[in-house]
PDB file of C-alpha atoms in Angstrom:
ATOM      1  CA  MET A  45       0.000   0.000   0.000  1.00 86.00           C
ATOM      2  CA  ILE A  46       2.903   2.330   0.695  1.00 83.00           C
ATOM      3  CA  ALA A  47       4.425   1.482  -2.703  1.00 87.00           C
ATOM      4  CA  ARG A  48       1.084   2.388  -4.314  1.00 90.00           C
ATOM      5  CA  ASN A  49       1.244   5.802  -2.566  1.00 85.00           C
ATOM      6  CA  LEU A  50      -1.921   5.277  -0.559  1.00 85.00           C
ATOM      7  CA  SER A  51      -2.405   7.785   2.243  1.00 85.00           C
ATOM      8  CA  ALA A  52      -1.530   6.959   5.833  1.00 87.00           C
ATOM      9  CA  TRP A  53      -5.246   7.311   6.636  1.00 83.00           C
ATOM     10  CA  THR A  54      -6.246   4.700   4.049  1.00 86.00           C
ATOM     11  CA  ILE A  55      -3.454   2.330   5.062  1.00 89.00           C
ATOM     12  CA  ARG A  56      -4.394   2.479   8.736  1.00 88.00           C
ATOM     13  CA  THR A  57      -8.084   1.927   7.989  1.00 88.00           C
ATOM     14  CA  ARG A  58      -7.369  -1.139   5.860  1.00 90.00           C
ATOM     15  CA  VAL A  59      -4.753  -2.547   8.237  1.00 90.00           C
ATOM     16  CA  TYR A  60      -7.020  -2.208  11.269  1.00 89.00           C
ATOM     17  CA  ALA A  61      -9.874  -3.840   9.361  1.00 90.00           C
ATOM     18  CA  LEU A  62      -7.652  -6.815   8.535  1.00 90.00           C
ATOM     19  CA  CYS A  63      -6.430  -6.968  12.128  1.00 89.00           C
ATOM     20  CA  ALA A  64     -10.047  -7.139  13.291  1.00 90.00           C
ATOM     21  CA  VAL A  65     -10.861  -9.923  10.831  1.00 91.00           C
ATOM     22  CA  TYR A  66      -7.833 -12.030  11.745  1.00 91.00           C
ATOM     23  CA  ALA A  67      -7.766 -11.014  15.443  1.00 91.00           C
ATOM     24  CA  GLN A  68      -4.031 -10.281  15.258  1.00 90.00           C
ATOM     25  CA  PRO A  69      -2.025  -7.117  15.971  1.00 89.00           C
ATOM     26  CA  TYR A  70      -0.580  -5.519  12.850  1.00 88.00           C
ATOM     27  CA  GLN A  71       2.989  -6.123  14.063  1.00 89.00           C
ATOM     28  CA  GLU A  72       2.436  -9.890  13.813  1.00 88.00           C
ATOM     29  CA  LEU A  73       0.067  -9.851  10.852  1.00 86.00           C
ATOM     30  CA  PHE A  74       2.269  -7.691   8.616  1.00 86.00           C
ATOM     31  CA  GLY A  75       5.654  -7.938  10.295  1.00 85.00           C
ATOM     32  CA  VAL A  76       6.076  -4.169  10.659  1.00 86.00           C
ATOM     33  CA  GLU A  77       6.995  -2.158  13.740  1.00 87.00           C
ATOM     34  CA  SER A  78       4.749   0.814  12.997  1.00 86.00           C
ATOM     35  CA  LEU A  79       2.305   2.176  10.478  1.00 88.00           C
ATOM     36  CA  PRO A  80       2.696   5.432   8.532  1.00 87.00           C
ATOM     37  CA  ILE A  81       1.974   8.511  10.634  1.00 87.00           C
ATOM     38  CA  ARG A  82      -1.167  10.499   9.857  1.00 83.00           C
ATOM     39  CA  HIS A  83      -0.843  14.280   9.542  1.00 80.00           C
ATOM     40  CA  ARG A  84      -3.841  16.551   9.136  1.00 73.00           C
ATOM     41  CA  ALA A  85      -1.893  18.626   6.630  1.00 73.00           C
ATOM     42  CA  ASP A  86      -1.786  15.586   4.325  1.00 74.00           C
ATOM     43  CA  ILE A  87      -5.568  15.443   4.006  1.00 68.00           C
ATOM     44  CA  THR A  88      -6.514  16.892   0.654  1.00 62.00           C
ATOM     45  CA  ARG A  89      -9.972  15.595  -0.220  1.00 58.00           C
ATOM     46  CA  GLY A  90     -12.797  17.991   0.582  1.00 52.00           C
ATOM     47  CA  ARG A  91     -10.593  20.578   2.331  1.00 54.00           C
ATOM     48  CA  THR A  92     -10.973  23.320  -0.241  1.00 55.00           C
ATOM     49  CA  LEU A  93     -13.353  24.444  -2.913  1.00 54.00           C
ATOM     50  CA  SER A  94     -12.319  22.728  -6.103  1.00 54.00           C
ATOM     51  CA  ALA A  95     -13.187  22.841  -9.767  1.00 49.00           C
ATOM     52  CA  SER A  96     -16.047  20.456  -9.039  1.00 51.00           C
ATOM     53  CA  ASN A  97     -17.802  23.236  -7.148  1.00 53.00           C
ATOM     54  CA  ASP A  98     -18.040  25.238 -10.385  1.00 57.00           C
ATOM     55  CA  ARG A  99     -19.783  22.391 -12.235  1.00 64.00           C
ATOM     56  CA  TYR A 100     -22.914  22.395 -10.142  1.00 69.00           C
ATOM     57  CA  HIS A 101     -25.031  25.518 -10.428  1.00 72.00           C
ATOM     58  CA  ALA A 102     -28.515  24.032 -10.475  1.00 84.00           C
ATOM     59  CA  GLU A 103     -30.835  25.352  -7.796  1.00 88.00           C
ATOM     60  CA  HIS A 104     -30.894  22.067  -5.885  1.00 89.00           C
ATOM     61  CA  HIS A 105     -27.063  22.034  -5.767  1.00 90.00           C
ATOM     62  CA  GLU A 106     -27.016  25.539  -4.308  1.00 92.00           C
ATOM     63  CA  ASP A 107     -29.669  24.528  -1.770  1.00 94.00           C
ATOM     64  CA  ALA A 108     -27.713  21.445  -0.705  1.00 93.00           C
ATOM     65  CA  ARG A 109     -24.557  23.525  -0.230  1.00 93.00           C
ATOM     66  CA  LEU A 110     -26.442  26.113   1.803  1.00 95.00           C
ATOM     67  CA  LEU A 111     -27.962  23.441   4.060  1.00 96.00           C
ATOM     68  CA  ALA A 112     -24.535  21.864   4.617  1.00 94.00           C
ATOM     69  CA  ARG A 113     -23.049  25.277   5.415  1.00 95.00           C
ATOM     70  CA  ALA A 114     -25.926  26.236   7.722  1.00 96.00           C
ATOM     71  CA  CYS A 115     -26.042  23.110   9.901  1.00 95.00           C
ATOM     72  CA  GLY A 116     -22.809  21.162   9.278  1.00 94.00           C
ATOM     73  CA  ALA A 117     -24.556  18.176   7.723  1.00 94.00           C
ATOM     74  CA  ARG A 118     -22.744  15.233   6.186  1.00 92.00           C
ATOM     75  CA  ARG A 119     -23.793  13.824   2.802  1.00 92.00           C
ATOM     76  CA  GLY A 120     -25.915  11.093   4.390  1.00 92.00           C
ATOM     77  CA  GLY A 121     -27.550  13.621   6.682  1.00 94.00           C
ATOM     78  CA  LEU A 122     -28.504  15.832   3.761  1.00 94.00           C
ATOM     79  CA  ARG A 123     -29.735  12.857   1.781  1.00 93.00           C
ATOM     80  CA  GLY A 124     -31.925  11.729   4.680  1.00 92.00           C
ATOM     81  CA  LEU A 125     -33.601  15.105   5.247  1.00 94.00           C
ATOM     82  CA  THR A 126     -37.387  14.987   5.262  1.00 92.00           C
ATOM     83  CA  ALA A 127     -39.960  17.779   5.130  1.00 90.00           C
ATOM     84  CA  ASP A 128     -40.635  17.435   8.861  1.00 91.00           C
ATOM     85  CA  GLY A 129     -36.940  17.714   9.791  1.00 93.00           C
ATOM     86  CA  LEU A 130     -37.027  21.408  10.653  1.00 95.00           C
ATOM     87  CA  ARG A 131     -37.565  22.214  14.337  1.00 94.00           C
ATOM     88  CA  THR A 132     -37.377  25.069  16.787  1.00 94.00           C
ATOM     89  CA  ASP A 133     -35.907  24.350  20.213  1.00 91.00           C
ATOM     90  CA  THR A 134     -37.092  25.755  23.555  1.00 89.00           C
ATOM     91  CA  GLU A 135     -34.744  28.739  23.216  1.00 85.00           C
ATOM     92  CA  GLY A 136     -36.130  29.663  19.785  1.00 90.00           C
ATOM     93  CA  ASN A 137     -33.134  28.359  17.819  1.00 91.00           C
ATOM     94  CA  LEU A 138     -33.783  26.702  14.482  1.00 96.00           C
ATOM     95  CA  ARG A 139     -32.551  23.109  14.251  1.00 96.00           C
ATOM     96  CA  VAL A 140     -32.384  20.505  11.492  1.00 96.00           C
ATOM     97  CA  HIS A 141     -32.979  16.863  12.392  1.00 96.00           C
ATOM     98  CA  LEU A 142     -30.206  14.772  10.808  1.00 94.00           C
ATOM     99  CA  ARG A 143     -29.852  11.009  10.508  1.00 91.00           C
ATOM    100  CA  GLU A 144     -26.182  10.359   9.894  1.00 87.00           C
ATOM    101  CA  LYS A 145     -23.508   7.695   9.741  1.00 82.00           C
ATOM    102  CA  GLY A 146     -23.702   4.904  12.226  1.00 83.00           C
ATOM    103  CA  GLY A 147     -27.433   5.474  12.657  1.00 86.00           C
ATOM    104  CA  LYS A 148     -26.824   8.493  14.875  1.00 89.00           C
ATOM    105  CA  GLU A 149     -29.462  11.190  14.949  1.00 92.00           C
ATOM    106  CA  ARG A 150     -29.014  14.780  16.059  1.00 92.00           C
ATOM    107  CA  ASP A 151     -30.781  18.105  15.936  1.00 94.00           C
ATOM    108  CA  ALA A 152     -28.099  20.356  14.469  1.00 94.00           C
ATOM    109  CA  LEU A 153     -28.183  24.041  15.317  1.00 95.00           C
ATOM    110  CA  VAL A 154     -28.726  26.214  12.243  1.00 96.00           C
ATOM    111  CA  LEU A 155     -26.437  29.230  12.288  1.00 95.00           C
ATOM    112  CA  PRO A 156     -28.657  32.305  12.835  1.00 93.00           C
ATOM    113  CA  ASP A 157     -27.407  34.001   9.639  1.00 93.00           C
ATOM    114  CA  TYR A 158     -28.844  31.119   7.589  1.00 96.00           C
ATOM    115  CA  ALA A 159     -32.140  30.517   9.429  1.00 96.00           C
ATOM    116  CA  ASP A 160     -34.426  32.374   7.000  1.00 96.00           C
ATOM    117  CA  ARG A 161     -32.862  30.770   3.929  1.00 97.00           C
ATOM    118  CA  VAL A 162     -33.087  27.295   5.488  1.00 97.00           C
ATOM    119  CA  ARG A 163     -36.788  27.847   6.209  1.00 96.00           C
ATOM    120  CA  LYS A 164     -37.330  28.881   2.572  1.00 95.00           C
ATOM    121  CA  ILE A 165     -35.538  25.773   1.271  1.00 95.00           C
ATOM    122  CA  PHE A 166     -37.639  23.477   3.454  1.00 94.00           C
ATOM    123  CA  ALA A 167     -40.826  25.278   2.401  1.00 93.00           C
ATOM    124  CA  LYS A 168     -39.884  25.131  -1.287  1.00 91.00           C
ATOM    125  CA  TYR A 169     -39.075  21.407  -1.383  1.00 88.00           C
ATOM    126  CA  SER A 170     -41.920  20.437   0.936  1.00 84.00           C
ATOM    127  CA  ALA A 171     -44.397  22.104  -1.443  1.00 84.00           C
ATOM    128  CA  LYS A 172     -43.063  20.286  -4.545  1.00 79.00           C
ATOM    129  CA  PRO A 173     -44.878  17.086  -5.492  1.00 75.00           C
ATOM    130  CA  SER A 174     -42.479  14.161  -5.290  1.00 72.00           C
ATOM    131  CA  ASN A 175     -42.541  10.386  -5.128  1.00 73.00           C
ATOM    132  CA  SER A 176     -39.689  10.474  -2.606  1.00 79.00           C
ATOM    133  CA  LYS A 177     -40.044  10.985   1.136  1.00 86.00           C
ATOM    134  CA  TYR A 178     -36.737  12.849   1.132  1.00 90.00           C
ATOM    135  CA  LEU A 179     -36.444  16.622   0.915  1.00 91.00           C
ATOM    136  CA  LEU A 180     -33.636  16.913  -1.652  1.00 91.00           C
ATOM    137  CA  PRO A 181     -33.366  14.957  -4.900  1.00 88.00           C
ATOM    138  CA  LEU A 182     -30.443  12.537  -5.080  1.00 87.00           C
ATOM    139  CA  THR A 183     -28.954  14.587  -7.933  1.00 88.00           C
ATOM    140  CA  ALA A 184     -28.489  17.504  -5.497  1.00 90.00           C
ATOM    141  CA  LEU A 185     -25.598  15.667  -3.828  1.00 89.00           C
ATOM    142  CA  PRO A 186     -22.874  14.745  -6.330  1.00 88.00           C
ATOM    143  CA  LYS A 187     -19.988  12.749  -4.866  1.00 84.00           C
ATOM    144  CA  ASP A 188     -17.431  15.499  -5.453  1.00 81.00           C
ATOM    145  CA  MET A 189     -19.381  18.280  -3.741  1.00 84.00           C
ATOM    146  CA  PRO A 190     -17.033  19.806  -1.112  1.00 84.00           C
ATOM    147  CA  LEU A 191     -19.186  19.014   1.914  1.00 87.00           C
ATOM    148  CA  HIS A 192     -16.255  18.607   4.292  1.00 87.00           C
ATOM    149  CA  TYR A 193     -15.138  22.130   3.459  1.00 89.00           C
ATOM    150  CA  LEU A 194     -18.645  23.382   4.257  1.00 91.00           C
ATOM    151  CA  ARG A 195     -18.697  21.416   7.535  1.00 91.00           C
ATOM    152  CA  ALA A 196     -15.383  23.038   8.460  1.00 91.00           C
ATOM    153  CA  GLN A 197     -16.852  26.484   7.758  1.00 93.00           C
ATOM    154  CA  TYR A 198     -19.841  25.595   9.942  1.00 94.00           C
ATOM    155  CA  ALA A 199     -17.596  24.440  12.805  1.00 93.00           C
ATOM    156  CA  GLN A 200     -15.576  27.642  12.671  1.00 91.00           C
ATOM    157  CA  ASP A 201     -18.647  29.881  12.587  1.00 92.00           C
ATOM    158  CA  LEU A 202     -20.323  27.865  15.326  1.00 91.00           C
ATOM    159  CA  TYR A 203     -17.290  28.247  17.556  1.00 86.00           C
ATOM    160  CA  ARG A 204     -17.316  32.008  16.973  1.00 86.00           C
ATOM    161  CA  TYR A 205     -21.058  32.020  17.626  1.00 85.00           C
ATOM    162  CA  PHE A 206     -20.580  30.438  21.064  1.00 79.00           C
ATOM    163  CA  ALA A 207     -17.580  32.608  22.007  1.00 67.00           C
ATOM    164  CA  GLU A 208     -14.679  34.572  20.609  1.00 59.00           C
ATOM    165  CA  ARG A 209     -11.455  32.590  20.146  1.00 66.00           C
ATOM    166  CA  LYS A 210      -8.553  33.601  22.379  1.00 56.00           C
ATOM    167  CA  GLY A 211      -5.405  32.967  20.358  1.00 53.00           C
ATOM    168  CA  GLN A 212      -4.963  29.227  19.919  1.00 55.00           C
ATOM    169  CA  ALA A 213      -6.439  28.358  23.312  1.00 66.00           C
ATOM    170  CA  TYR A 214      -9.861  26.766  23.034  1.00 75.00           C
ATOM    171  CA  ASP A 215     -12.576  26.702  25.658  1.00 79.00           C
ATOM    172  CA  LYS A 216     -13.326  23.007  26.330  1.00 85.00           C
ATOM    173  CA  GLY A 217     -16.989  23.646  27.105  1.00 87.00           C
ATOM    174  CA  ILE A 218     -17.458  25.432  23.799  1.00 88.00           C
ATOM    175  CA  LEU A 219     -15.492  22.742  21.963  1.00 88.00           C
ATOM    176  CA  LEU A 220     -17.753  20.091  23.488  1.00 90.00           C
ATOM    177  CA  ALA A 221     -20.842  22.016  22.324  1.00 89.00           C
ATOM    178  CA  VAL A 222     -19.422  22.368  18.789  1.00 89.00           C
ATOM    179  CA  SER A 223     -18.384  18.703  18.773  1.00 89.00           C
ATOM    180  CA  GLN A 224     -21.881  17.572  19.731  1.00 88.00           C
ATOM    181  CA  GLN A 225     -23.442  19.797  17.071  1.00 89.00           C
ATOM    182  CA  MET A 226     -21.084  18.285  14.483  1.00 88.00           C
ATOM    183  CA  GLY A 227     -22.055  14.749  15.481  1.00 88.00           C
ATOM    184  CA  HIS A 228     -18.707  13.840  17.065  1.00 87.00           C
ATOM    185  CA  SER A 229     -18.020  12.601  20.562  1.00 83.00           C
ATOM    186  CA  ARG A 230     -14.461  13.918  20.922  1.00 83.00           C
ATOM    187  CA  CYS A 231     -13.325  17.548  20.997  1.00 82.00           C
ATOM    188  CA  ASP A 232      -9.954  16.765  19.408  1.00 80.00           C
ATOM    189  CA  VAL A 233     -11.701  15.769  16.162  1.00 82.00           C
ATOM    190  CA  VAL A 234     -13.176  19.259  15.862  1.00 82.00           C
ATOM    191  CA  VAL A 235      -9.838  20.957  16.573  1.00 79.00           C
ATOM    192  CA  SER A 236      -7.772  18.750  14.261  1.00 78.00           C
ATOM    193  CA  HIS A 237     -10.218  18.444  11.370  1.00 81.00           C
ATOM    194  CA  TYR A 238     -12.393  21.551  11.313  1.00 80.00           C
ATOM    195  CA  LEU A 239     -10.863  24.533  13.137  1.00 78.00           C
ATOM    196  CA  TYR A 240      -7.938  24.993  10.754  1.00 66.00           C
TER     197      TYR A 240
END
C-alpha cells in the first residue's frame, strides 16, 4: 500500500480492518513495527473548494450547499432530510434533524445568519410534489461536492457564535458544544479536522 502511494489514513483503515478480521495485531500480521503517521496537513480531499464546485449551479445544488453550510450536515444527513426535519428548540433556535452515519441522529443548530434561507428551502421542497419521502433529490448531492469544506466552515462559525477565540487556546466547554453539534463525541476531532 505504501508502494502504491496510498495515504496513511487509508493504510491504517485497511490494516485495522484486517487486524479485526484475523484477530491479530498488525505487528504480527504484517511484520512491521509501525504504520505510517497520519498528519492533518496531508488530508486533501474535501478541504478546499475545487473545480467540481463550479460544475454544479442548479438550484438544488445551491440549496444542498447552503444546508450543509448552515447546519454542518454530512452527505448522508442531507440525503436523509425529510420535510418534517425542521424544528425550533425551547430557546427559539432553528434546528435541522439529521440522521447520519452509524445510525446516529441529532438536531443540528442552524447558524442564525442562515435561518431564514433554510426555512425557505424546506418550504420550497416540501411544497413540490415528489414520489420520494426525502427533501432533496439525489442529484443535489454529487460525490465530489465539497461538503467537508462546508462542515469546516460551519464548525468555525459555530465556535465564533458560542464565544470569541482567544489565540490558539480553546474553551473546552465550547469545543464540546461544537463537537456535539457536528455529530462527534471527541473535541480533538473538531480541533484537528475543522478549526484549521
